[in-house]
């Protein structure tokens, strides 16, 4: 006998009666509607969060006169790539981008290498005060970063 409140059915086989649980149709429909609601909510949140990126991209396609016009237009009346042409012709953006990628890559590889060595040493060897250092570092993460600005702002 099924005790979870779902419907059950009995069939006969060669050995004797066999009872099995039938799925509760309303529970599965409710679960499906709940899942659909979650997906709709996630899509709405993603659209809301990506709206500033959309606005930034659309504004970059407007000429300067249209970007500063009041009231603002959502879609440009005249589409232009002038801002992107100026980005690469007026300034040395390509050089800046290349330098940033090089510095970020070298920094990332260096930090990962040092962190791997430190993690191996901390996991394999017993150091005195290791537990205390771990607790201090966890305590440091508990302090909100904005509180560090209070002494600087005075």
PDB file of C-alpha atoms in Angstrom:
ATOM      1  CA  UNK A   1       0.000   0.000   0.000  1.00  0.00           C
ATOM      2  CA  UNK A   2       1.271   3.477  -0.874  1.00  0.00           C
ATOM      3  CA  UNK A   3       1.392   5.848   2.105  1.00  0.00           C
ATOM      4  CA  UNK A   4       2.462   9.137   0.498  1.00  0.00           C
ATOM      5  CA  UNK A   5      -1.065  10.154  -0.518  1.00  0.00           C
ATOM      6  CA  UNK A   6      -0.696   9.413  -4.204  1.00  0.00           C
ATOM      7  CA  UNK A   7      -3.055   7.114  -6.034  1.00  0.00           C
ATOM      8  CA  UNK A   8      -2.183   3.445  -6.379  1.00  0.00           C
ATOM      9  CA  UNK A   9      -3.196   0.638  -8.665  1.00  0.00           C
ATOM     10  CA  UNK A  10      -3.035  -3.127  -8.361  1.00  0.00           C
ATOM     11  CA  UNK A  11      -2.185  -5.576 -11.121  1.00  0.00           C
ATOM     12  CA  UNK A  12      -1.903  -9.331 -11.152  1.00  0.00           C
ATOM     13  CA  UNK A  13       1.254 -11.138 -12.193  1.00  0.00           C
ATOM     14  CA  UNK A  14       2.309 -14.788 -11.993  1.00  0.00           C
ATOM     15  CA  UNK A  15       3.316 -14.493  -8.331  1.00  0.00           C
ATOM     16  CA  UNK A  16       0.388 -12.492  -7.054  1.00  0.00           C
ATOM     17  CA  UNK A  17      -1.050  -8.994  -6.859  1.00  0.00           C
ATOM     18  CA  UNK A  18       1.460  -6.148  -7.378  1.00  0.00           C
ATOM     19  CA  UNK A  19       0.663  -2.660  -6.180  1.00  0.00           C
ATOM     20  CA  UNK A  20       2.390   0.336  -7.714  1.00  0.00           C
ATOM     21  CA  UNK A  21       2.016   4.074  -7.261  1.00  0.00           C
ATOM     22  CA  UNK A  22       0.524   6.206  -9.988  1.00  0.00           C
ATOM     23  CA  UNK A  23       1.941   9.694 -10.384  1.00  0.00           C
ATOM     24  CA  UNK A  24      -0.189  12.485  -9.000  1.00  0.00           C
ATOM     25  CA  UNK A  25      -1.143  14.483 -12.077  1.00  0.00           C
ATOM     26  CA  UNK A  26      -1.904  17.714 -10.230  1.00  0.00           C
ATOM     27  CA  UNK A  27       1.458  17.655  -8.471  1.00  0.00           C
ATOM     28  CA  UNK A  28       3.299  17.290 -11.769  1.00  0.00           C
ATOM     29  CA  UNK A  29       1.249  20.082 -13.356  1.00  0.00           C
ATOM     30  CA  UNK A  30       1.889  22.307 -10.362  1.00  0.00           C
ATOM     31  CA  UNK A  31       5.608  21.512 -10.515  1.00  0.00           C
ATOM     32  CA  UNK A  32       5.711  22.310 -14.241  1.00  0.00           C
ATOM     33  CA  UNK A  33       3.897  25.631 -13.738  1.00  0.00           C
ATOM     34  CA  UNK A  34       6.256  26.532 -10.905  1.00  0.00           C
ATOM     35  CA  UNK A  35       9.261  25.740 -13.084  1.00  0.00           C
ATOM     36  CA  UNK A  36       7.819  27.797 -15.959  1.00  0.00           C
ATOM     37  CA  UNK A  37       7.252  30.695 -13.567  1.00  0.00           C
ATOM     38  CA  UNK A  38      10.868  30.517 -12.442  1.00  0.00           C
ATOM     39  CA  UNK A  39      12.077  30.654 -16.034  1.00  0.00           C
ATOM     40  CA  UNK A  40       9.834  33.604 -16.844  1.00  0.00           C
ATOM     41  CA  UNK A  41      11.128  35.436 -13.779  1.00  0.00           C
ATOM     42  CA  UNK A  42      14.742  34.707 -14.759  1.00  0.00           C
ATOM     43  CA  UNK A  43      14.177  35.954 -18.317  1.00  0.00           C
ATOM     44  CA  UNK A  44      12.588  39.173 -17.016  1.00  0.00           C
ATOM     45  CA  UNK A  45      15.511  39.735 -14.635  1.00  0.00           C
ATOM     46  CA  UNK A  46      18.067  39.123 -17.376  1.00  0.00           C
ATOM     47  CA  UNK A  47      16.301  41.610 -19.642  1.00  0.00           C
ATOM     48  CA  UNK A  48      16.206  44.207 -16.865  1.00  0.00           C
ATOM     49  CA  UNK A  49      19.867  43.700 -16.023  1.00  0.00           C
ATOM     50  CA  UNK A  50      20.952  43.877 -19.655  1.00  0.00           C
ATOM     51  CA  UNK A  51      18.972  47.065 -20.413  1.00  0.00           C
ATOM     52  CA  UNK A  52      21.893  49.414 -19.530  1.00  0.00           C
ATOM     53  CA  UNK A  53      24.192  47.442 -21.850  1.00  0.00           C
ATOM     54  CA  UNK A  54      21.620  47.709 -24.629  1.00  0.00           C
ATOM     55  CA  UNK A  55      21.280  51.457 -24.018  1.00  0.00           C
ATOM     56  CA  UNK A  56      25.065  51.905 -24.059  1.00  0.00           C
ATOM     57  CA  UNK A  57      25.421  50.007 -27.338  1.00  0.00           C
ATOM     58  CA  UNK A  58      22.530  51.835 -28.999  1.00  0.00           C
ATOM     59  CA  UNK A  59      23.885  55.197 -27.792  1.00  0.00           C
ATOM     60  CA  UNK A  60      27.282  54.387 -29.306  1.00  0.00           C
ATOM     61  CA  UNK A  61      25.584  54.035 -32.700  1.00  0.00           C
ATOM     62  CA  UNK A  62      24.074  57.553 -32.529  1.00  0.00           C
ATOM     63  CA  UNK A  63      25.852  60.671 -33.787  1.00  0.00           C
ATOM     64  CA  UNK A  64      26.951  63.096 -31.058  1.00  0.00           C
ATOM     65  CA  UNK A  65      24.171  65.560 -31.834  1.00  0.00           C
ATOM     66  CA  UNK A  66      21.535  62.869 -31.388  1.00  0.00           C
ATOM     67  CA  UNK A  67      23.130  61.526 -28.197  1.00  0.00           C
ATOM     68  CA  UNK A  68      22.861  64.929 -26.536  1.00  0.00           C
ATOM     69  CA  UNK A  69      19.364  65.722 -27.850  1.00  0.00           C
ATOM     70  CA  UNK A  70      16.429  66.139 -25.506  1.00  0.00           C
ATOM     71  CA  UNK A  71      14.182  64.192 -25.332  1.00  0.00           C
ATOM     72  CA  UNK A  72      16.376  61.185 -25.990  1.00  0.00           C
ATOM     73  CA  UNK A  73      15.447  58.672 -28.653  1.00  0.00           C
ATOM     74  CA  UNK A  74      15.615  54.964 -27.964  1.00  0.00           C
ATOM     75  CA  UNK A  75      16.720  53.912 -31.433  1.00  0.00           C
ATOM     76  CA  UNK A  76      19.006  56.139 -33.503  1.00  0.00           C
ATOM     77  CA  UNK A  77      17.458  58.022 -36.403  1.00  0.00           C
ATOM     78  CA  UNK A  78      20.761  57.737 -38.257  1.00  0.00           C
ATOM     79  CA  UNK A  79      23.018  54.781 -37.503  1.00  0.00           C
ATOM     80  CA  UNK A  80      26.734  55.548 -37.489  1.00  0.00           C
ATOM     81  CA  UNK A  81      29.993  53.822 -36.594  1.00  0.00           C
ATOM     82  CA  UNK A  82      31.758  57.159 -36.128  1.00  0.00           C
ATOM     83  CA  UNK A  83      32.508  56.537 -32.433  1.00  0.00           C
ATOM     84  CA  UNK A  84      34.236  53.247 -33.231  1.00  0.00           C
ATOM     85  CA  UNK A  85      36.180  54.789 -36.114  1.00  0.00           C
ATOM     86  CA  UNK A  86      37.370  57.576 -33.817  1.00  0.00           C
ATOM     87  CA  UNK A  87      38.297  55.028 -31.178  1.00  0.00           C
ATOM     88  CA  UNK A  88      40.894  53.423 -33.427  1.00  0.00           C
ATOM     89  CA  UNK A  89      41.993  56.463 -35.470  1.00  0.00           C
ATOM     90  CA  UNK A  90      42.124  59.350 -32.980  1.00  0.00           C
ATOM     91  CA  UNK A  91      43.583  57.411 -30.045  1.00  0.00           C
ATOM     92  CA  UNK A  92      45.974  54.482 -29.788  1.00  0.00           C
ATOM     93  CA  UNK A  93      43.257  52.211 -28.408  1.00  0.00           C
ATOM     94  CA  UNK A  94      44.705  49.096 -30.057  1.00  0.00           C
ATOM     95  CA  UNK A  95      48.005  49.619 -28.229  1.00  0.00           C
ATOM     96  CA  UNK A  96      46.230  50.248 -24.942  1.00  0.00           C
ATOM     97  CA  UNK A  97      44.109  47.126 -25.382  1.00  0.00           C
ATOM     98  CA  UNK A  98      47.134  44.963 -26.252  1.00  0.00           C
ATOM     99  CA  UNK A  99      49.084  46.256 -23.233  1.00  0.00           C
ATOM    100  CA  UNK A 100      46.121  45.612 -20.929  1.00  0.00           C
ATOM    101  CA  UNK A 101      45.733  42.051 -22.211  1.00  0.00           C
ATOM    102  CA  UNK A 102      49.456  41.359 -21.729  1.00  0.00           C
ATOM    103  CA  UNK A 103      49.517  42.772 -18.179  1.00  0.00           C
ATOM    104  CA  UNK A 104      46.303  40.967 -17.189  1.00  0.00           C
ATOM    105  CA  UNK A 105      47.519  37.646 -18.603  1.00  0.00           C
ATOM    106  CA  UNK A 106      50.926  37.801 -16.906  1.00  0.00           C
ATOM    107  CA  UNK A 107      49.320  38.876 -13.615  1.00  0.00           C
ATOM    108  CA  UNK A 108      46.761  36.063 -13.771  1.00  0.00           C
ATOM    109  CA  UNK A 109      49.360  33.386 -14.502  1.00  0.00           C
ATOM    110  CA  UNK A 110      51.624  34.718 -11.736  1.00  0.00           C
ATOM    111  CA  UNK A 111      48.885  34.828  -9.121  1.00  0.00           C
ATOM    112  CA  UNK A 112      47.707  31.314 -10.002  1.00  0.00           C
ATOM    113  CA  UNK A 113      51.254  29.954  -9.780  1.00  0.00           C
ATOM    114  CA  UNK A 114      51.872  31.533  -6.369  1.00  0.00           C
ATOM    115  CA  UNK A 115      48.450  30.467  -5.085  1.00  0.00           C
ATOM    116  CA  UNK A 116      49.046  26.865  -6.197  1.00  0.00           C
ATOM    117  CA  UNK A 117      52.367  26.721  -4.354  1.00  0.00           C
ATOM    118  CA  UNK A 118      50.854  28.264  -1.221  1.00  0.00           C
ATOM    119  CA  UNK A 119      47.819  25.961  -1.323  1.00  0.00           C
ATOM    120  CA  UNK A 120      50.027  22.889  -1.679  1.00  0.00           C
ATOM    121  CA  UNK A 121      52.234  23.939   1.236  1.00  0.00           C
ATOM    122  CA  UNK A 122      49.277  24.745   3.480  1.00  0.00           C
ATOM    123  CA  UNK A 123      47.521  21.468   2.700  1.00  0.00           C
ATOM    124  CA  UNK A 124      50.543  19.149   3.067  1.00  0.00           C
ATOM    125  CA  UNK A 125      52.529  20.572   5.948  1.00  0.00           C
ATOM    126  CA  UNK A 126      51.609  21.392   9.549  1.00  0.00           C
ATOM    127  CA  UNK A 127      52.528  24.947  10.430  1.00  0.00           C
ATOM    128  CA  UNK A 128      52.184  26.416  13.913  1.00  0.00           C
ATOM    129  CA  UNK A 129      49.350  28.947  14.156  1.00  0.00           C
ATOM    130  CA  UNK A 130      47.846  27.732  10.860  1.00  0.00           C
ATOM    131  CA  UNK A 131      44.364  27.559  12.334  1.00  0.00           C
ATOM    132  CA  UNK A 132      44.688  31.066  13.768  1.00  0.00           C
ATOM    133  CA  UNK A 133      45.774  32.473  10.416  1.00  0.00           C
ATOM    134  CA  UNK A 134      42.799  30.803   8.759  1.00  0.00           C
ATOM    135  CA  UNK A 135      40.410  32.301  11.300  1.00  0.00           C
ATOM    136  CA  UNK A 136      41.947  35.760  10.902  1.00  0.00           C
ATOM    137  CA  UNK A 137      41.631  35.594   7.119  1.00  0.00           C
ATOM    138  CA  UNK A 138      37.986  34.483   7.394  1.00  0.00           C
ATOM    139  CA  UNK A 139      37.328  37.324   9.828  1.00  0.00           C
ATOM    140  CA  UNK A 140      38.852  39.773   7.340  1.00  0.00           C
ATOM    141  CA  UNK A 141      36.366  38.600   4.709  1.00  0.00           C
ATOM    142  CA  UNK A 142      33.490  39.259   7.116  1.00  0.00           C
ATOM    143  CA  UNK A 143      34.240  42.998   7.202  1.00  0.00           C
ATOM    144  CA  UNK A 144      32.322  44.833   4.469  1.00  0.00           C
ATOM    145  CA  UNK A 145      34.775  46.722   2.214  1.00  0.00           C
ATOM    146  CA  UNK A 146      32.811  49.960   2.569  1.00  0.00           C
ATOM    147  CA  UNK A 147      33.780  50.073   6.270  1.00  0.00           C
ATOM    148  CA  UNK A 148      37.408  50.428   5.223  1.00  0.00           C
ATOM    149  CA  UNK A 149      36.550  53.792   3.690  1.00  0.00           C
ATOM    150  CA  UNK A 150      35.383  55.294   6.989  1.00  0.00           C
ATOM    151  CA  UNK A 151      38.904  56.047   8.313  1.00  0.00           C
ATOM    152  CA  UNK A 152      39.983  57.366   4.912  1.00  0.00           C
ATOM    153  CA  UNK A 153      37.016  59.737   4.608  1.00  0.00           C
ATOM    154  CA  UNK A 154      37.716  61.456   7.917  1.00  0.00           C
TER     155      UNK A 154
END
